[in-house]
PDB file of C-alpha atoms in Angstrom:
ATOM      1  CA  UNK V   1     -60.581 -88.264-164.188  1.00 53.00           C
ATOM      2  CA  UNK V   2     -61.301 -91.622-165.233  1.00 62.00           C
ATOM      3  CA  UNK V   3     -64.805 -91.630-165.156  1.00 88.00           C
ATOM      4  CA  UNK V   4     -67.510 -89.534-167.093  1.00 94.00           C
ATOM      5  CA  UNK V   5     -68.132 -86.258-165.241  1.00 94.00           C
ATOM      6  CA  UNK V   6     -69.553 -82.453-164.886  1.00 97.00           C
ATOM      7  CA  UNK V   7     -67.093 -80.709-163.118  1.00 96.00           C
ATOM      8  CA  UNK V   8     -69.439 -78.126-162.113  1.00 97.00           C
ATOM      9  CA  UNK V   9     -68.453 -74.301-162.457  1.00 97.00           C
ATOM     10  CA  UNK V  10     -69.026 -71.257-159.405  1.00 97.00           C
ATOM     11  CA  UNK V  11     -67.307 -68.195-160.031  1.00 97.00           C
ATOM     12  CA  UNK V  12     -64.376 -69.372-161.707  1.00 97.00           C
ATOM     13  CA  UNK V  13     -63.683 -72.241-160.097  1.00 97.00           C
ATOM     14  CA  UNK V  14     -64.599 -76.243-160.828  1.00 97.00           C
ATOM     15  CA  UNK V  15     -65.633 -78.742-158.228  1.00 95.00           C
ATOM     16  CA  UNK V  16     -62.733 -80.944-157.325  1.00 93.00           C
ATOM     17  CA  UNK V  17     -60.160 -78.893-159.101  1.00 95.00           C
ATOM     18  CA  UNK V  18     -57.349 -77.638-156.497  1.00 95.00           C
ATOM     19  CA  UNK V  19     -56.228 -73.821-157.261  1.00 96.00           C
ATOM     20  CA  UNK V  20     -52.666 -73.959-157.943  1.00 94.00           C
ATOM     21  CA  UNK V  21     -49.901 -71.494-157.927  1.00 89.00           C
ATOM     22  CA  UNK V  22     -48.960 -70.884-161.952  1.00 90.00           C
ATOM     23  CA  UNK V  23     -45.191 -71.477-161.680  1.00 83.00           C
ATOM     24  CA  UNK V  24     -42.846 -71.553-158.469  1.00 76.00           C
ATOM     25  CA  UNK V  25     -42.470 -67.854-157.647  1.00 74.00           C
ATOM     26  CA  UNK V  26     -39.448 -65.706-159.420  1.00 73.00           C
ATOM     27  CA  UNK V  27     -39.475 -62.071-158.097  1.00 69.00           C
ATOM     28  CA  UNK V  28     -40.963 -59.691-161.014  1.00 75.00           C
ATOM     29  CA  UNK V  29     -41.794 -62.244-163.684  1.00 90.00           C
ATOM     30  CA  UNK V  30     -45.146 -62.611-162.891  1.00 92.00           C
ATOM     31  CA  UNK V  31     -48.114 -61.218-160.443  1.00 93.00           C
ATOM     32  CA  UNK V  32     -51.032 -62.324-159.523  1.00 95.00           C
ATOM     33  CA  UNK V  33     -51.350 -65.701-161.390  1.00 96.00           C
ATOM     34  CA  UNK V  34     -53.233 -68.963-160.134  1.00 97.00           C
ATOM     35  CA  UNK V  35     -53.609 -72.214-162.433  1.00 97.00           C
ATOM     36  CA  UNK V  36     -56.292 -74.996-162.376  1.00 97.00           C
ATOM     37  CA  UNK V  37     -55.899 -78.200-164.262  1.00 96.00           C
ATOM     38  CA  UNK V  38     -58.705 -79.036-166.221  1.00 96.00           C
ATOM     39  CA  UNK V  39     -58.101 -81.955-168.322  1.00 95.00           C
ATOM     40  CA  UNK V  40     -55.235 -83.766-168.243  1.00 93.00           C
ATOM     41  CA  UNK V  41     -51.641 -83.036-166.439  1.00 75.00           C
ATOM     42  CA  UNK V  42     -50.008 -85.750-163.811  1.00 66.00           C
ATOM     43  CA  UNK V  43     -53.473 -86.339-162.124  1.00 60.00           C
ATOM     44  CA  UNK V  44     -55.735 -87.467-165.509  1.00 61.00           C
ATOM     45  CA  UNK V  45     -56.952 -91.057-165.465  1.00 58.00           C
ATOM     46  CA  UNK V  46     -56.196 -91.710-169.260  1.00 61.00           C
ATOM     47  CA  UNK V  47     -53.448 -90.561-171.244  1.00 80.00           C
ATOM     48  CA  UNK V  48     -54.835 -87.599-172.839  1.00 92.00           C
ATOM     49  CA  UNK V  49     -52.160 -85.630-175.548  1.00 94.00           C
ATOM     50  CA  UNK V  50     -52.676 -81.902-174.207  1.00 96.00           C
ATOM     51  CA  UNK V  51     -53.536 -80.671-170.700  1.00 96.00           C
ATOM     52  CA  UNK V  52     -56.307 -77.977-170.540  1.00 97.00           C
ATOM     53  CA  UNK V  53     -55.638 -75.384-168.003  1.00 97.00           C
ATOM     54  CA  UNK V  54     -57.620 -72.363-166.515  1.00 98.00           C
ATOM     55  CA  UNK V  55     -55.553 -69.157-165.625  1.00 98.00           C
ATOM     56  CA  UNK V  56     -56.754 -66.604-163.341  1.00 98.00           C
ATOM     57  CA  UNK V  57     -54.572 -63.158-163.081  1.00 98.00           C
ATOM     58  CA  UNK V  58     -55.748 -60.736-160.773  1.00 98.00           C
ATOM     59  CA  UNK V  59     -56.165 -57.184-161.432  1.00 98.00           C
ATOM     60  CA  UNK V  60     -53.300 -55.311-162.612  1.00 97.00           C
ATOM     61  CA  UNK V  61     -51.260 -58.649-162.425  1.00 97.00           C
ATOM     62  CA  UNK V  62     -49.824 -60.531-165.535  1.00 96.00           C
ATOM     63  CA  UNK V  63     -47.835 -63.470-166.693  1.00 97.00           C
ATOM     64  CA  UNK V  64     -43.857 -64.355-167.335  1.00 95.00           C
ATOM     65  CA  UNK V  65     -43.049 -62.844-170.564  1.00 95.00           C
ATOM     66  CA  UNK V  66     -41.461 -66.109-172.084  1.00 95.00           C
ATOM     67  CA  UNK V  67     -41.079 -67.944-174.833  1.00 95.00           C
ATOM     68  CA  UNK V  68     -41.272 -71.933-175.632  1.00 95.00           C
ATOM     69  CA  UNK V  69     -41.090 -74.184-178.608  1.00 95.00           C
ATOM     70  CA  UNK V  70     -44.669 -75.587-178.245  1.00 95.00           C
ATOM     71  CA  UNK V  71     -48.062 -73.194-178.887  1.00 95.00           C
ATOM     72  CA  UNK V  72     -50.659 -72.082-176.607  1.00 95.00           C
ATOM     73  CA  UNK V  73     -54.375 -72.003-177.778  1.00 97.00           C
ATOM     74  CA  UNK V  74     -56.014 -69.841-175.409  1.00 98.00           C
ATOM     75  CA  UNK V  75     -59.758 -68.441-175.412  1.00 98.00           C
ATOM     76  CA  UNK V  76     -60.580 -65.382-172.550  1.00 98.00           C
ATOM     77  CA  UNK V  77     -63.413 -66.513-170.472  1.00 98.00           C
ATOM     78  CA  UNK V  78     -63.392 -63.220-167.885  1.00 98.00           C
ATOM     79  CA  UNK V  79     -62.040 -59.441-167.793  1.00 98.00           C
ATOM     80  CA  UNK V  80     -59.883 -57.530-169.571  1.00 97.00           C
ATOM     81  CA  UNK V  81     -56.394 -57.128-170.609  1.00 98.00           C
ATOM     82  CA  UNK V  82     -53.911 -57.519-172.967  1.00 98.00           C
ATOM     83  CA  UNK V  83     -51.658 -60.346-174.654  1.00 98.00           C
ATOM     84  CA  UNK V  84     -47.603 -59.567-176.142  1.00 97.00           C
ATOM     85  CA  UNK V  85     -47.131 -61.103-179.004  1.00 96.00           C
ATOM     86  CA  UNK V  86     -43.800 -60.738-180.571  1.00 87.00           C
ATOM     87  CA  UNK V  87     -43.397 -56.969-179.638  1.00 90.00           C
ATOM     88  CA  UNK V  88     -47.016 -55.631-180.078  1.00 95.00           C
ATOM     89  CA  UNK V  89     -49.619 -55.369-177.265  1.00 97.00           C
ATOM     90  CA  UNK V  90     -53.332 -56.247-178.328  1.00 97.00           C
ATOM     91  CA  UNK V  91     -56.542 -55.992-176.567  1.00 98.00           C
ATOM     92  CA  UNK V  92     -58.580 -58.970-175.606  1.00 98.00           C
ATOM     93  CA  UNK V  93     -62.151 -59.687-174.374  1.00 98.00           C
ATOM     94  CA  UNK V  94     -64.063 -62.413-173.596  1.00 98.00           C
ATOM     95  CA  UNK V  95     -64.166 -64.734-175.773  1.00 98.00           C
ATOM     96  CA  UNK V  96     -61.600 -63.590-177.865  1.00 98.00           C
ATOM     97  CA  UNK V  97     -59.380 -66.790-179.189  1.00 98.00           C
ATOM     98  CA  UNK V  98     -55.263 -66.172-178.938  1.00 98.00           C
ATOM     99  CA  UNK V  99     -53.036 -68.355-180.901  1.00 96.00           C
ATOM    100  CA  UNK V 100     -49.118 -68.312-179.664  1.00 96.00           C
ATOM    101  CA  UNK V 101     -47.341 -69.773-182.391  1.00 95.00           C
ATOM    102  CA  UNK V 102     -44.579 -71.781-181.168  1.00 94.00           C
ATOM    103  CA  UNK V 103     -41.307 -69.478-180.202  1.00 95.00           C
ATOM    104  CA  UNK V 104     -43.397 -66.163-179.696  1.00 96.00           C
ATOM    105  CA  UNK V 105     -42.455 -63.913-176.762  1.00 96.00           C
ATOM    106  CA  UNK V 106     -45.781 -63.458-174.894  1.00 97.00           C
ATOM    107  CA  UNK V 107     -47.088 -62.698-172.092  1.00 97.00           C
ATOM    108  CA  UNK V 108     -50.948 -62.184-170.384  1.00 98.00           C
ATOM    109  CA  UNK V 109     -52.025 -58.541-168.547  1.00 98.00           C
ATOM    110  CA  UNK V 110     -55.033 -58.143-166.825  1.00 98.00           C
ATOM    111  CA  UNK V 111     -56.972 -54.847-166.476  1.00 97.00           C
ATOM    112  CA  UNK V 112     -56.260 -53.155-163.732  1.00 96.00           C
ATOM    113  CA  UNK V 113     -60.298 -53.647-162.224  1.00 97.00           C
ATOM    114  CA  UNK V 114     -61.194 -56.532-162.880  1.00 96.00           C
ATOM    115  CA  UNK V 115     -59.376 -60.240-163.042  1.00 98.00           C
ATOM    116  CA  UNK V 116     -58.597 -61.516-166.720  1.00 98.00           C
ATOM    117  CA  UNK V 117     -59.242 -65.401-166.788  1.00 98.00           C
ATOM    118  CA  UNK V 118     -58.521 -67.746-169.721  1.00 98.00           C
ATOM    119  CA  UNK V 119     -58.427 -71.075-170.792  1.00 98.00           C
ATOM    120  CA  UNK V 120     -55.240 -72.481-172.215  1.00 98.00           C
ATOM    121  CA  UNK V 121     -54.597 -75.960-174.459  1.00 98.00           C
ATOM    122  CA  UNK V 122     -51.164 -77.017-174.636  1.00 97.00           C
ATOM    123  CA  UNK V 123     -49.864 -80.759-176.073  1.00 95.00           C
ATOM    124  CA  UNK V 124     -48.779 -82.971-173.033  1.00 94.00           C
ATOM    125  CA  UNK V 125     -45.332 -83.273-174.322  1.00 92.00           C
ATOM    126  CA  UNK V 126     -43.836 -80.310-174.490  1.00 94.00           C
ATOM    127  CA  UNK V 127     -40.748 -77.983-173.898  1.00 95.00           C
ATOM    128  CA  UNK V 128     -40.292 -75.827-170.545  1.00 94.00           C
ATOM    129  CA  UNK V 129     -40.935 -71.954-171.253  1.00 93.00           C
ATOM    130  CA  UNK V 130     -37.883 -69.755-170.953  1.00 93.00           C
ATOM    131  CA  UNK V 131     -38.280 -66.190-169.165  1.00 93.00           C
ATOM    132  CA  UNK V 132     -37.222 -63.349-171.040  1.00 92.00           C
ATOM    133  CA  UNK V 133     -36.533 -61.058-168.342  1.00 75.00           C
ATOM    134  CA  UNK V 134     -38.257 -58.784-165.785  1.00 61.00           C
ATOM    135  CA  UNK V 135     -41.562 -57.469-166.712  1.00 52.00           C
ATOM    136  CA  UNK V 136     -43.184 -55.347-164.250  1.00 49.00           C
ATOM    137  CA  UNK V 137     -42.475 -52.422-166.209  1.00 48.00           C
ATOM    138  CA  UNK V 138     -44.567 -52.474-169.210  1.00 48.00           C
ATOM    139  CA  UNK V 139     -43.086 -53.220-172.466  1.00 43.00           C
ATOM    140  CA  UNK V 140     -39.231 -54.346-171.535  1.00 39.00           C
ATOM    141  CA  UNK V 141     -37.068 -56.790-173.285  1.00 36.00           C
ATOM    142  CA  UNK V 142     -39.070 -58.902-175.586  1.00 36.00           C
ATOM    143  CA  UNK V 143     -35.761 -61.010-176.945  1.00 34.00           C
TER     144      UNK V 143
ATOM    145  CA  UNK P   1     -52.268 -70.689-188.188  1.00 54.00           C
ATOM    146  CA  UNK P   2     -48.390 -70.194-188.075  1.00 62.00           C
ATOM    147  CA  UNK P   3     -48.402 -66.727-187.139  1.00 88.00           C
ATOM    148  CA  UNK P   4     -49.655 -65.254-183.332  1.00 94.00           C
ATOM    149  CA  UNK P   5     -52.472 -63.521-183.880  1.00 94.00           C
ATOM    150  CA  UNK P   6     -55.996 -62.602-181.982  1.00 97.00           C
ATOM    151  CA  UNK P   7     -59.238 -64.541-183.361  1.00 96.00           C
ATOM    152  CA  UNK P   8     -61.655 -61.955-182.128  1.00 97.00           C
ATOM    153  CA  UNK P   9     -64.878 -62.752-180.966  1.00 97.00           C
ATOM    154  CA  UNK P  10     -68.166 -61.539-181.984  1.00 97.00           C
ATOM    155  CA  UNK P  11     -71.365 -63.329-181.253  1.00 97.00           C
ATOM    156  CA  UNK P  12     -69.649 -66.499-180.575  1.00 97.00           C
ATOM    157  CA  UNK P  13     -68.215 -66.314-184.173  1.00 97.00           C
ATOM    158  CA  UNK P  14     -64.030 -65.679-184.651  1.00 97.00           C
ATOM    159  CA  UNK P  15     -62.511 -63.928-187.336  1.00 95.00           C
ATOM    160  CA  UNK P  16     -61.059 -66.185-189.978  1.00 93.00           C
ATOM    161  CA  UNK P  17     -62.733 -69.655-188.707  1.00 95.00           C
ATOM    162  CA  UNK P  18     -65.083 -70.965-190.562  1.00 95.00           C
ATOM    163  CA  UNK P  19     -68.863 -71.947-189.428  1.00 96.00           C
ATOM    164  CA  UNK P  20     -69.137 -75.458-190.364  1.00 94.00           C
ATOM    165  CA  UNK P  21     -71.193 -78.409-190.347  1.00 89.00           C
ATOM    166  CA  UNK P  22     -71.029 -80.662-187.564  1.00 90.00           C
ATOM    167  CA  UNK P  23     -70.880 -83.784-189.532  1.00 83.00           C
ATOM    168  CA  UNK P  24     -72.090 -85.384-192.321  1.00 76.00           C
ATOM    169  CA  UNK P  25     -76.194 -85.342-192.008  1.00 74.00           C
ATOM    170  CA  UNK P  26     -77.938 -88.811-191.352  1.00 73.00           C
ATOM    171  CA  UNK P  27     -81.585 -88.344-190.818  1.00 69.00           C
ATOM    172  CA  UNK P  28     -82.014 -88.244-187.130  1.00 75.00           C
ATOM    173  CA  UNK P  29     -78.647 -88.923-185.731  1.00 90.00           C
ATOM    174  CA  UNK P  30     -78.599 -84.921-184.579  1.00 92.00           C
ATOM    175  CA  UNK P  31     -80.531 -81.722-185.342  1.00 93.00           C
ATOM    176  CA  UNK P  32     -79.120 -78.095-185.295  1.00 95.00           C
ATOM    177  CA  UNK P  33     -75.155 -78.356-184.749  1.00 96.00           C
ATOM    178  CA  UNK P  34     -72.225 -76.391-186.186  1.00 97.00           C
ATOM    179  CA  UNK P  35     -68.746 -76.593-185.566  1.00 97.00           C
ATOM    180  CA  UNK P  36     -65.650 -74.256-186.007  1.00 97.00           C
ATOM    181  CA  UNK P  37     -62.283 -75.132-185.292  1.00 96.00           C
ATOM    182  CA  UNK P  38     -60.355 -73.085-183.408  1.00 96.00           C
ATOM    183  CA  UNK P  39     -57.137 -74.569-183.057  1.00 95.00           C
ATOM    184  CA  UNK P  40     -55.168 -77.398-184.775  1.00 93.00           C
ATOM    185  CA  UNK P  41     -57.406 -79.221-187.299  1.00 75.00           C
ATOM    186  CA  UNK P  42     -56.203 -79.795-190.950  1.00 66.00           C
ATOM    187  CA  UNK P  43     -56.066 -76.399-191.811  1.00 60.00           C
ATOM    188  CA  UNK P  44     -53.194 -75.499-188.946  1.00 61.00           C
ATOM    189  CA  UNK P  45     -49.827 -74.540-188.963  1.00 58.00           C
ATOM    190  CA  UNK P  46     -47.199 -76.513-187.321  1.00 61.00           C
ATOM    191  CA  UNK P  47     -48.343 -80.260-185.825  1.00 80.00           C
ATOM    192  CA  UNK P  48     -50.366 -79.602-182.753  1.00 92.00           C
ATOM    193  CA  UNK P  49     -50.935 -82.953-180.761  1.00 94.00           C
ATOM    194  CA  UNK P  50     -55.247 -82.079-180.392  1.00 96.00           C
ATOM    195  CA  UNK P  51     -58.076 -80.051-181.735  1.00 96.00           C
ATOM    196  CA  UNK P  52     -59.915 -77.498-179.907  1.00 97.00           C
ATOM    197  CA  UNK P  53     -63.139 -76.840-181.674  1.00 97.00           C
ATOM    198  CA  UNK P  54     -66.627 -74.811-180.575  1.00 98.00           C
ATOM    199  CA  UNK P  55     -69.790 -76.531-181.207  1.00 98.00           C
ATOM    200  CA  UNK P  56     -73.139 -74.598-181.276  1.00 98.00           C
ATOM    201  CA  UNK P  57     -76.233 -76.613-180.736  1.00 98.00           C
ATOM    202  CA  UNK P  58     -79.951 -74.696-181.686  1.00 98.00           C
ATOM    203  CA  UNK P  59     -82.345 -74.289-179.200  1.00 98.00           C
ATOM    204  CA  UNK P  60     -83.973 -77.607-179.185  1.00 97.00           C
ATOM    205  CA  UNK P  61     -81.063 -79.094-180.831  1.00 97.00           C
ATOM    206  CA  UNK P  62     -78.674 -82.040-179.831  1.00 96.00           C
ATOM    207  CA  UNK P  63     -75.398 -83.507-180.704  1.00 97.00           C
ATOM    208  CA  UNK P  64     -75.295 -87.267-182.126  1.00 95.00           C
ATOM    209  CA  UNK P  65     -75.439 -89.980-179.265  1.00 95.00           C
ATOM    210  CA  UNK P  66     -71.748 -91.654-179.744  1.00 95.00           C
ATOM    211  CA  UNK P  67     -69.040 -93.124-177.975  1.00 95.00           C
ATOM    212  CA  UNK P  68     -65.423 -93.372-178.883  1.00 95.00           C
ATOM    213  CA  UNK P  69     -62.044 -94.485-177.284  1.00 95.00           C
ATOM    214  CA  UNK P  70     -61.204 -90.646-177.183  1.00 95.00           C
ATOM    215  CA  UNK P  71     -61.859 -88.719-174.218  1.00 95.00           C
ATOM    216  CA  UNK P  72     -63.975 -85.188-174.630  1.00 95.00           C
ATOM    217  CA  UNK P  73     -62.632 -82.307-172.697  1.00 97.00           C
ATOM    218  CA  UNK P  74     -65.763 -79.675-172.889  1.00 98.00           C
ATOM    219  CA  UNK P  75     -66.248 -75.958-171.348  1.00 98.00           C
ATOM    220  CA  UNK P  76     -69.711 -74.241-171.983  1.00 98.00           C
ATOM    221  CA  UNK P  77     -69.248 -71.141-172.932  1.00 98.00           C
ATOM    222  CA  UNK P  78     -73.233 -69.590-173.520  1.00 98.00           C
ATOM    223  CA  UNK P  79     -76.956 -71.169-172.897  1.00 98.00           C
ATOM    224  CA  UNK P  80     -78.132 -74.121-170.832  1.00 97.00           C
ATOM    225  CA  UNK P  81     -78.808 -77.372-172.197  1.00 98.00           C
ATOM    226  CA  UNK P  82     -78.211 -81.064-170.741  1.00 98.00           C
ATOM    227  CA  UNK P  83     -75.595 -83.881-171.071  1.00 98.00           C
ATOM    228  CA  UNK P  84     -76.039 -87.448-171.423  1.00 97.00           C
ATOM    229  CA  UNK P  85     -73.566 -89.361-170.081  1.00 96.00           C
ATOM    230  CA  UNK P  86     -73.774 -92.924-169.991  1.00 87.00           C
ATOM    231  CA  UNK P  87     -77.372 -92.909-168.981  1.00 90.00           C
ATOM    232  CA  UNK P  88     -77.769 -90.088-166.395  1.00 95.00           C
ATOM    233  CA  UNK P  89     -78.670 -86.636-167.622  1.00 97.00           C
ATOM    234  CA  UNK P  90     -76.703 -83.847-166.147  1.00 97.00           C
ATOM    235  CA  UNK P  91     -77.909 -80.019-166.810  1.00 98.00           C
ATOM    236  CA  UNK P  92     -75.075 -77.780-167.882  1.00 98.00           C
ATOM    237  CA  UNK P  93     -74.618 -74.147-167.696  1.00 98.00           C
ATOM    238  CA  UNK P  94     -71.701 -71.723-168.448  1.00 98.00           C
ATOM    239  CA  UNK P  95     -68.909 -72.393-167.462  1.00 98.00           C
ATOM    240  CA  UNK P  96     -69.152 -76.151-166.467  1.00 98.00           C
ATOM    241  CA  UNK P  97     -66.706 -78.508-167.712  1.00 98.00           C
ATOM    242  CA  UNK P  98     -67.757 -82.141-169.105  1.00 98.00           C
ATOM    243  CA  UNK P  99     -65.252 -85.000-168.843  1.00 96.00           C
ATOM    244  CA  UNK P 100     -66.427 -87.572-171.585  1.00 96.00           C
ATOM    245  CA  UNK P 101     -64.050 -90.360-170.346  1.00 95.00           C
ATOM    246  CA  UNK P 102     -63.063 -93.171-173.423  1.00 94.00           C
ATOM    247  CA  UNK P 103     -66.085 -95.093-174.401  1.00 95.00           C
ATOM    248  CA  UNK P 104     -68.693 -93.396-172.621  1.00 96.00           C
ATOM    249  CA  UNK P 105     -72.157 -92.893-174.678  1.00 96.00           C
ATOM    250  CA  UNK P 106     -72.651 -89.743-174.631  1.00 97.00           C
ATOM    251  CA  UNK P 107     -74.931 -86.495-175.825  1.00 97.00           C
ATOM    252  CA  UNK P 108     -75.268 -82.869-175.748  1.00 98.00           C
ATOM    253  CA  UNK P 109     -78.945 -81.296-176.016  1.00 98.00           C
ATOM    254  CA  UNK P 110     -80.330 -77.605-176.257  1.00 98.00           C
ATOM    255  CA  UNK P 111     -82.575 -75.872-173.839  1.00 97.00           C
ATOM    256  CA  UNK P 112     -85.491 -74.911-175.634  1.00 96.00           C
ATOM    257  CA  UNK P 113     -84.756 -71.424-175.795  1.00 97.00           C
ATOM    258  CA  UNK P 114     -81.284 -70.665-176.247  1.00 96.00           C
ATOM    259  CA  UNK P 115     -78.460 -72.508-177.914  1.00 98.00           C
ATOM    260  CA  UNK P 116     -76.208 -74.360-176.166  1.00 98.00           C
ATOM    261  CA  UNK P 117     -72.418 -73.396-177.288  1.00 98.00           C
ATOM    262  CA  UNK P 118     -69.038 -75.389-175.844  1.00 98.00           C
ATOM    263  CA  UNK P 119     -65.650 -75.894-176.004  1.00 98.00           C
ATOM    264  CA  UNK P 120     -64.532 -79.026-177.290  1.00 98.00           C
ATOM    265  CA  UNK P 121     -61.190 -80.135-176.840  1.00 98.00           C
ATOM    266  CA  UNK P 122     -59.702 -83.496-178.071  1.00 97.00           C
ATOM    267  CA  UNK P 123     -56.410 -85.462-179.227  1.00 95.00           C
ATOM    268  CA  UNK P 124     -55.797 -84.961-182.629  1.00 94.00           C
ATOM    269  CA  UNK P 125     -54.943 -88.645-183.297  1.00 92.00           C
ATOM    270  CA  UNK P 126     -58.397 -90.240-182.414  1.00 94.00           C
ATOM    271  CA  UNK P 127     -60.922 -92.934-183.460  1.00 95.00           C
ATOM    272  CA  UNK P 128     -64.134 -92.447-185.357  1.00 94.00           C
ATOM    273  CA  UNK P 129     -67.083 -92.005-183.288  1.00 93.00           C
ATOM    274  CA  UNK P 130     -69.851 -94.805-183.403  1.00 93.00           C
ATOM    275  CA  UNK P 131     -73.716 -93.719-183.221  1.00 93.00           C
ATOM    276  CA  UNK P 132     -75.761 -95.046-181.066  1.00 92.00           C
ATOM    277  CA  UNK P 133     -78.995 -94.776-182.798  1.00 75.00           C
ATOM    278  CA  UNK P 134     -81.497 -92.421-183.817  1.00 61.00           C
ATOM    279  CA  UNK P 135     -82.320 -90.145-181.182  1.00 52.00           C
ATOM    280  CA  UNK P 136     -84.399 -87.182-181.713  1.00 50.00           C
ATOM    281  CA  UNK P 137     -87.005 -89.012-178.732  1.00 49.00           C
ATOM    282  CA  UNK P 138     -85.234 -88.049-175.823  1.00 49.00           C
ATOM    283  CA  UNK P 139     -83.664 -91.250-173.582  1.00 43.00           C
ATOM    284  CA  UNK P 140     -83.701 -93.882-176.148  1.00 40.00           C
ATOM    285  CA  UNK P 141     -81.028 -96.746-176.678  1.00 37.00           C
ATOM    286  CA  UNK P 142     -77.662 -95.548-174.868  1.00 36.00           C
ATOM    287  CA  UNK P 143     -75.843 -98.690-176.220  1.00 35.00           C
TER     288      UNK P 143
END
């Protein structure tokens, strides 16, 4: 994205940004997850210092329960659900802001009717997230 | 913020985060803008390589018209309002995404009747911006 631009918005998605898978699939670490790149990430014109990222989990789906040395700042733009952090479960809404300090086990649920969608800031450079186990059963293995 | 924790959300207002001003006033430069930072900032825990702030412009409002070598990586989250970006005027609505690319003047402006709130993310090293003159007269001087 070198120059100026609105990247306009329709139901969740942004002209010109591909829908990605969120992580090359492991079986019962995650469901129901797509990404889309924002800002930044291999495919930004200038060198920005965090990527800004748009996750989508469908209903009753949820993220890798993992853990990483670099912090998410996320803010809920859609749905329902929940967010781990270190061993407790909390409800979030729209807009509600989630900090992940760095080295937190987390991990994202959505509702089970309706999709939960967030955005996510992360620094460019960072360190590659490390799974924590099988989730699909609520509330296993959080070391 | 060292700890993981939940900002919630409450009339585009998060617990703990303070509602400040946008910048220091200059007669003209903008009218009806507050800021809170949401993420990295002075006050944050460990070293986070960007910002991501919310900006709240009153109906009628606008943002100083600046440019800066820093990019702007911007999601509306509530109200309609219009962007200036390096001459053209682009109307924005929830959810679209702005791409301020390095150097571009630039400017965000209230509809009359609602404010205008967005997501602002940016590198945490960055230069001052430089204003562009005074603006309250919509389309003058973008150099």
């Amino acid at each position: 994205m070198s120059r100026s631009r609105v990247l306009r918005h329709a139901d969740f998605r942004w002209e010109g940004v591909d829908v990605k898978a969120y992580k090359d699939p492991v079986e019962g670490l995650f469901r129901g997850v797509t990404r889309q790149v924002l800002a930044g990430g291999r495919d930004a014109g200038p060198p920005l210092a965090f990527e800004l990222r748009y996750f989508e989990v469908e209903p009753g789906g949820y993220t890798t329960l993992e853990r990483h040395g670099h912090a998410h700042a996320v803010v809920v733009l859609r749905g329902r659900g929940s967010v781990h952090l270190a061993g407790e479960e909390k409800a979030i809404a729209p807009f509600d802001c989630v900090w992940v300090a760095p080295d937190t086990p987390h991990q994202f649920r959505a509702s089970t009717d309706e999709p939960l969608g967030f955005l996510c800031v992360v620094d460019r450079d960072r360190d590659r997230p490390v799974p924590l186990g099988v989730t699909g059963k609520r509330g296993t293995g959080t070391n």
